[in-house]
Amino acid sequence: MKRLLVSLLQFFARWVLRKYRPLVVGITGSVGKTSTKDAIFAVLASKFSVRASPKNYNNELGVPLTIIGARAPGKSLARWCAALARGLWLIAAPGRYPAILALEMGADRPKDITKLVTLAPPRVGVVTAVAPVHTEFFGSVKRVAVEKRRLVEAVPKEGTVILNFD
């Protein structure tokens, strides 16, 4: 049942992005994603309409929830219905939507970043750092770096990529 609800949420998120076409800033890294996202939000919000991932909503559930502006429904069927209804409302009704989305994109397993950038293609990509985190599913720091690189590869040529020099 959860897979079905997540699939519906992702479907609505894709349509919301197609309708409103916000600039997506994708942020990934082994450490510092949430702080970086918060800093980007603070700077941009002074001049633009911006939505950022609450807390660390950085996975297949959190990213679409951020896109539609809903909170994690947990095990509540009513909250799941409310989140899905919010997505449907954004698609069906005219309304205002943020010009910029600052989205954390986490990776616990291989292909996680690919799934997230397919859902929400970034025009700006930020990689904070690559460290030996989640190596139990990647096997090495090099494979973690390869996964983080997926965000960079998803940014179009006319986009912007920001990399941590350290």
Backbone as a ProteinNet text record, in pm:
[ID]
protein_1_A
[PRIMARY]
MKRLLVSLLQFFARWVLRKYRPLVVGITGSVGKTSTKDAIFAVLASKFSVRASPKNYNNELGVPLTIIGARAPGKSLARWCAALARGLWLIAAPGRYPAILALEMGADRPKDITKLVTLAPPRVGVVTAVAPVHTEFFGSVKRVAVEKRRLVEAVPKEGTVILNFD
[TERTIARY]
81.8	0	85.9	194.6	281.2	342.3	385.4	444.8	346.2	220.9	118.1	102.2	98.5	83.4	203.9	324.2	445.6	444.5	402.6	395	296.7	182.9	85.7	142.9	209.3	270	373.8	455.8	556.7	491.8	384.6	310.9	260.3	197.9	147.8	262.6	374.3	489.8	543.1	550.3	596.4	506	375.2	281.1	287.7	308.8	324	447.1	557.5	678.7	657.3	585.9	557.5	470.9	374.7	283.2	351.1	424.3	477	620.6	696	833.3	924.4	935	1026.9	1172.1	1261.6	1403.9	1434.3	1489.2	1520.8	1670	1699.4	1835.7	1846.5	1925.5	1945.7	2071.9	2061.3	2174.5	2201	2322.9	2360.3	2497.6	2535.8	2665.1	2652.8	2764.3	2763.7	2733.4	2772.9	2750.6	2715.8	2641.7	2616.9	2501.4	2421.4	2310.8	2208.5	2167	2061	2108.4	2228.2	2281.2	2297.5	2345.2	2362.1	2227.4	2129.9	1993.9	1936.2	1954.6	1903.8	1970.8	2100.2	2172.2	2125.4	2109.2	2060.2	1921.5	1835.2	1700.3	1706.4	1787.6	1795.9	1840.5	1936.7	1986.1	1882.3	1825.5	1732	1597.2	1552.1	1419.3	1408.5	1520.8	1514.5	1471.8	1483.9	1449	1350.5	1333.8	1252.5	1153.6	1054.4	963	1029.9	1063.2	1141.8	1074.6	1080.4	1041	1161.8	1189.2	1299.4	1246.2	1317.9	1282.1	1276.7	1165.5	1166.6	1255.8	1322.2	1411.1	1505.1	1507.8	1592.3	1506.5	1403.4	1317	1397.2	1475.8	1569.9	1563.5	1448.5	1438.8	1316.2	1282.4	1172	1037.4	1024.2	902.5	915.1	1026.4	1044.6	1051.4	1116.1	1126.3	989.6	907.7	775.2	686.6	700	623.8	663.2	791.6	838.3	782.8	785.4	736.5	590.4	509.3	367.2	338.3	438.1	419.8	344.2	364.8	296.6	398.7	350.4	433.8	421.2	514	511.7	384.3	306.9	180	192	308.8	323.5	230	163.4	73	-72.5	-95.3	-231.6	-289.4	-393.5	-458.7	-516.5	-569.4	-626.1	-518.5	-399.8	-291.7	-238.4	-236.3	-198.9	-298.5	-426.4	-529.9	-514.5	-483.9	-465.8	-344.9	-235.9	-116.4	-145.8	-213.6	-247.8	-346	-441.6	-537.9	-467	-367.4	-290.9	-220.4	-162	-96.6	-194.8	-308.1	-411.5	-461.6	-480.5	-526.6	-426.1	-297.6	-195.4	-197.3	-229.2	-233.4	-359.5	-471.3	-601.1	-639.5	-603.9	-650.2	-539.4	-576.8	-474.6	-428.4	-303.6	-253.4	-110.4	-61.5	77.6	163.1	287.6	380.9	518.7	604.9	739.3	815.9	894.9	978.3	1099	1141.6	1262	1232.5	1281.4	1276.1	1419	1451.3	1580.8	1557.6	1602.9	1571.2	1696	1693.7	1798.9	1776.9	1886.6	1878.3	1978.1	1925.9	2010.1	2024	2124.8	2149.1	2192.7	2105.8	2141.5	2188.2	2140.8	2168.5	2197.7	2264.9	2288	2156.5	2161.2	2051	1951.4	1971	1880.4	1884.1	2003	2013.6	1951.4	1975	1916.4	1764.8	1703.6	1558	1512.3	1586.2	1545.3	1564.2	1673.5	1693.9	1602.6	1556.4	1456.4	1322.4	1288.8	1166	1172.1	1281.3	1295.6	1428.6	1432.3	1558.8	1612.4	1734.4	1791.2	1851.3	1839.3	1912.7	2035.5	2035.3	2152.2	2179.7	2304.7	2343.7	2452.5	2439.1	2538.2	2580.4	2710.2	2763.9	2848.5	2806.8	2873.7	3004.7	3004.2	3123.8	3095.1	3201.3	3188.3	3272.8	3209.9	3277.6	3233.8	3302.6	3266.4	3137.3	3025.9	2894	2809.7	2732.1	2647.1	2727.6	2852.1	2932.5	2886	2801	2751.8	2671.5	2612.1	2535.6	2613.4	2721.5	2800.9	2931.9	2984.8	3107.7	3235.5	3231.7	3351.8	3312.7	3403.8	3381.6	3377.5	3455.1	3454	3314.2	3246.5	3110.8	3011.4	3036.4	2953	2971.6	3095.5	3123.9	3057.4	3059.2	2993.9	2844.2	2783.7	2641	2613.7	2694.7	2676.6	2695.9	2783.2	2808.9	2683.7	2590.6	2465.8	2391.6	2399.9	2337.2	2405.9	2536.7	2613.7	2580.3	2572.6	2543.1	2401.7	2312.1	2172.9	2151.8	2247	2234.2	2262	2171.8	2195	2316.5	2366.9	2486	2468.7	2346.4	2323.1	2297.8	2302.9	2281.8	2410.1	2404.8	2518.5	2544	2671.1	2711.8	2808.9	2785	2872	2929.8	3062.9	3130.8	3216.7	3223.4	3308.9	3452.6	3537.5	3677.2	3752.4	3711.7	3780.4	3770
-120.1	0	126.2	122.1	239.8	269.9	165.9	186.3	255.5	217.3	279.2	426.6	456.6	595.5	680.4	624.5	696.9	719.5	620.1	635.1	744.8	749.7	856	992.8	1000	1125.8	1172.6	1081.9	1116.4	1159	1093.1	1129.4	1273.5	1306.6	1442.9	1543.2	1507.1	1597.2	1628.1	1526	1548.8	1648.4	1630.9	1720.3	1862	1874.3	2008	2076.1	2004.2	2062.3	2101.1	2018.9	2051.5	2176.4	2189.8	2303	2433.5	2434.4	2559.6	2590.5	2490.4	2505.5	2588.3	2551.8	2624.6	2589.8	2676.4	2645.5	2550.5	2434.9	2336	2342.5	2361.8	2354.8	2221.5	2130.9	2000.1	2001.5	1952.6	1955.4	1813.4	1766.7	1634.5	1640.3	1531.7	1520.3	1423.5	1374.8	1280.9	1350.4	1476	1555.8	1698.1	1767.6	1910.1	1946.6	1849.2	1880.5	1973.9	1942	2020.7	2162.3	2178.3	2312.2	2392.4	2328.7	2396.8	2437.8	2347.9	2378.7	2495.3	2496	2605.3	2738.1	2735.6	2857.9	2908.9	2819.4	2858.1	2919.2	2856	2908.6	3048.9	3066.9	3196.9	3307.8	3277.9	3378.9	3409.3	3306.6	3327	3382.9	3345.9	3387.4	3537.8	3606.7	3752.5	3822	3755.1	3817.1	3735.6	3607.6	3520.3	3440.8	3386.2	3292.3	3155.3	3100.6	2977.4	2878.5	2752.7	2644.6	2554.3	2514	2421.6	2299.9	2191.1	2069	2096.1	2059.4	2069.6	1959.4	1989.3	1892.7	1834.1	1703.2	1639.4	1549.6	1606.7	1534.7	1515.4	1409.8	1397.8	1264.4	1196.2	1065.7	1058.2	937	917.7	963.2	975.8	1027.1	1176.3	1215.3	1353.4	1454.8	1420.7	1514.8	1545.2	1444.8	1479.7	1551.1	1517.8	1590.5	1737.8	1764.8	1903.7	1973.3	1905.9	1965.5	2007.6	1922.7	1959.8	2039.8	2057	2138.9	2070.5	1939.5	1863	1808.3	1770.1	1707.8	1556.5	1486.5	1340.6	1289.3	1207.7	1158.2	1050.9	989.6	882.1	767	713.7	600.2	643.4	773.4	825.5	827.1	749	746.5	883.9	952.6	1086.2	1183.8	1176.7	1267.2	1229.6	1100.7	1059.6	1115.9	1104.6	1158.3	1309.1	1377.6	1522.8	1559.9	1485.9	1513.5	1491.6	1382.1	1355.2	1458.3	1498.6	1601	1734	1765.5	1889.4	1884.6	1771.5	1756.9	1771	1706.7	1715.6	1858.6	1928.7	2067	2157.2	2137.3	2218	2196.7	2075.4	2045	2102.7	2085.8	2118.7	2265.6	2331	2468.4	2568.3	2685.7	2788.8	2838.2	2873.5	2920.7	2966.2	3012.4	3055.6	2939.9	2943.2	2837.8	2902.2	2850.6	2908.5	2909	3011.4	3021	2928.7	2896.7	2816.2	2708.5	2588.3	2479.3	2440.2	2440.6	2393	2254.5	2153.1	2015.1	1936.1	1881.1	1787.1	1658	1597.3	1470.7	1374.8	1285.3	1191	1059.7	984.4	853.7	755.4	662.9	553.3	432.2	423.2	306.8	352.9	269.3	303.5	334	430.6	476	568.3	596.6	688.8	828.3	880.3	1014.3	1014.5	911.3	903.3	914.2	843.6	850	991.2	1057.8	1191.5	1296.8	1290.5	1390.2	1364.6	1241.1	1212.2	1272.9	1264.8	1324.1	1476.2	1533.6	1679.7	1722	1738.6	1773.8	1909	1910	2035.7	2121.1	2252.2	2344.7	2396.9	2379.4	2411.3	2288.3	2246.5	2131.6	2170.9	2125.9	2154.1	2021.5	1997.2	1879.4	1929.8	1894.4	1947	1875.9	1745.4	1666.5	1520.3	1444.4	1299.4	1239	1152.7	1092.8	947.3	871.7	730.5	714.7	747.7	735.9	644.9	557.3	461.7	366.9	345.2	255.4	111.2	78.5	-59.1	-97.7	1.5	-26.7	7.6	82	121	44.3	0	-78	3.2	129.7	213.4	360.6	446.1	589.8	629.6	561.2	590.6	570	464.3	439	541.8	589.1	697.9	821.2	851.7	967.2	953	832.5	807.7	838.4	796.3	822.6	972.3	1043.2	1187.8	1260.1	1206.2	1264.8	1265.3	1176.8	1171.7	1305	1375.6	1508	1604.5	1604.7	1692.6	1661.7	1534.6	1493.4	1531.7	1547.8	1581.5	1730.1	1813.4	1957.6	1986.2	2060	2089.1	2179.7	2182.6	2262.9	2408.9	2461.5	2602.2	2621.9	2513.3	2519.8	2555.3	2542.3	2576.8	2461.7	2427.7	2325.6	2389.2	2364.6	2415.7	2295.2	2285.4	2172.9	2223.8	2144.2	2174.8	2143.9	2243.6	2226	2133.7	2130.9	2045.5	1900
0	0	0	80.8	86.9	-49.8	-121.6	-254.9	-347.9	-340.9	-423.9	-387.8	-259.4	-215.5	-255.3	-240.3	-281.3	-432	-508.3	-654.3	-693.7	-628.1	-654.9	-619.9	-507.2	-464.1	-565.7	-614.8	-714.6	-845.8	-883.6	-1004.2	-993.8	-881.8	-861.8	-859.3	-796.5	-789.9	-930	-1016	-1153.9	-1226.6	-1209	-1275.4	-1219.5	-1091.5	-1030.4	-1089.9	-1102.2	-1160.7	-1306.5	-1381.6	-1522.2	-1533.3	-1445.1	-1450.7	-1411.4	-1300.7	-1245.8	-1287.7	-1326.9	-1374.8	-1283.9	-1157.1	-1068.9	-1102.1	-1064.8	-1074.1	-958.9	-991.3	-888.3	-856.2	-727.8	-676.1	-603.5	-658.2	-596.8	-513.1	-390.6	-297.3	-249.5	-268	-220.3	-156.5	-96.9	-30.8	84.6	130.5	242.2	373.9	384.3	505.7	464.3	548	527.8	436.6	392.4	300.6	364.3	485	548.9	578.7	631	658.8	530.4	426.8	298.3	241.7	248	200.6	279	409.7	493	457.6	430.2	392.9	256.7	161.6	28.7	40.9	119	140	201.2	303.7	372	277.4	192.2	98	-9.2	-69.2	-180	-135.6	-16.4	30.5	50.7	60.8	77.4	-51.7	-166.2	-294.4	-379.1	-346.6	-430.7	-346.1	-414.2	-350.9	-356.2	-239.1	-231.6	-136.2	-172.6	-81.2	-66.3	56.3	82.9	155.8	140.6	210.9	360.7	425.9	571.7	628.8	735.6	800.9	697	686.1	584.6	495.4	437.7	342.5	213.8	207	95.6	22.7	31.4	-32.3	-122.7	-166.2	-261.2	-206.5	-78.2	-16.5	15	72.8	116.5	4	-106.3	-217.7	-278.6	-311.8	-364.9	-263.2	-135.1	-33.1	-32.3	-44.8	-49.8	-173.6	-285.6	-410.4	-397.5	-334.9	-322.5	-196.6	-110.5	8.7	120.5	134.7	239.6	338.7	453.5	557.1	548.6	608.8	607.8	673.8	602.2	654.7	762.2	775.2	872.5	838.8	939.1	917.7	911.1	908	907.3	765.6	744.5	614	580	678.1	655	607.8	667.9	625.5	487.6	455.4	320.2	219.3	251.7	162	146.8	255.8	250.7	164.6	177	95.7	-52.2	-83.5	-222.8	-276.4	-194.1	-236.2	-262.2	-180.4	-202.3	-337.7	-370.1	-500.5	-614.6	-601.7	-705	-719.7	-609.4	-612	-685.8	-658.5	-725.6	-877	-917.6	-1060.7	-1124.6	-1058.3	-1118.5	-1109.2	-1002.2	-978.7	-1011.1	-1059.7	-1078.2	-941.9	-934	-805.5	-814.5	-700.8	-694.2	-644.4	-688.6	-652.1	-641.5	-554.2	-541.8	-674.3	-694.2	-814.7	-806.5	-683.6	-662.8	-558.4	-585.1	-488.1	-451.8	-324	-275.2	-216.7	-288.6	-253.5	-215.3	-95.3	-56.9	-133.6	-177.1	-249.1	-187.2	-104.6	-32.5	-106.1	-66.8	-128.7	-21.2	8.9	98.7	20.2	-103.5	-188	-331.2	-409.3	-549.6	-622.2	-710.1	-795.7	-725	-596.4	-526.8	-589.3	-618.3	-677.7	-816.6	-894.3	-1028.6	-1021.3	-928.4	-913	-877.4	-788.5	-744	-852.7	-927.9	-1033.6	-1152.6	-1167.3	-1270.3	-1230	-1103.1	-1051.7	-1057.1	-1011.3	-1001.6	-1063.8	-1196.4	-1262	-1214.8	-1162.2	-1112.3	-1223.9	-1209.4	-1296.8	-1224	-1093.2	-1011.1	-925.9	-922.1	-841.1	-743.6	-620	-516.3	-454.1	-450.7	-383.9	-267.6	-144.8	-25.4	4.1	1.8	33.8	3.5	-12.6	-26.5	84.3	163.5	278.2	291.5	376.1	393.9	475.6	412.5	474.7	385.3	444	372.1	285	320.1	237.4	246.6	345.1	353.2	229.6	162.3	40.8	-86.3	-70.8	-187	-196.6	-84	-85	-73.6	-118.4	-110	-121.3	-79.1	-91.8	-238.8	-322.2	-465.1	-523.3	-482.7	-532.7	-477.5	-356.4	-302.6	-390.7	-427.1	-513.5	-649.7	-704.2	-833.5	-821	-711.8	-691.2	-678.3	-603.2	-586.8	-720.5	-804.1	-935.8	-1023.7	-995.8	-1074	-1071.1	-960.8	-952.5	-1048.4	-1047.9	-1137.5	-1283.3	-1316.8	-1453.8	-1496.9	-1402.3	-1434.5	-1462	-1422.9	-1445.5	-1592.9	-1659.7	-1802.1	-1822.3	-1945.2	-1976.2	-1939.4	-1953.9	-1920.3	-1770.1	-1694.3	-1550	-1476.5	-1345.4	-1259.8	-1163.3	-1146.3	-1050.5	-952	-824.3	-718.1	-645.5	-644.9	-582	-466.8	-362.4	-248.7	-289.1	-285.5	-326.1	-230.5	-105.7	-8.6	-48.4
[MASK]
++++++++++++++++++++++++++++++++++++++++++++++++++++++++++++++++++++++++++++++++++++++++++++++++++++++++++++++++++++++++++++++++++++++++++++++++++++++++++++++++++++++

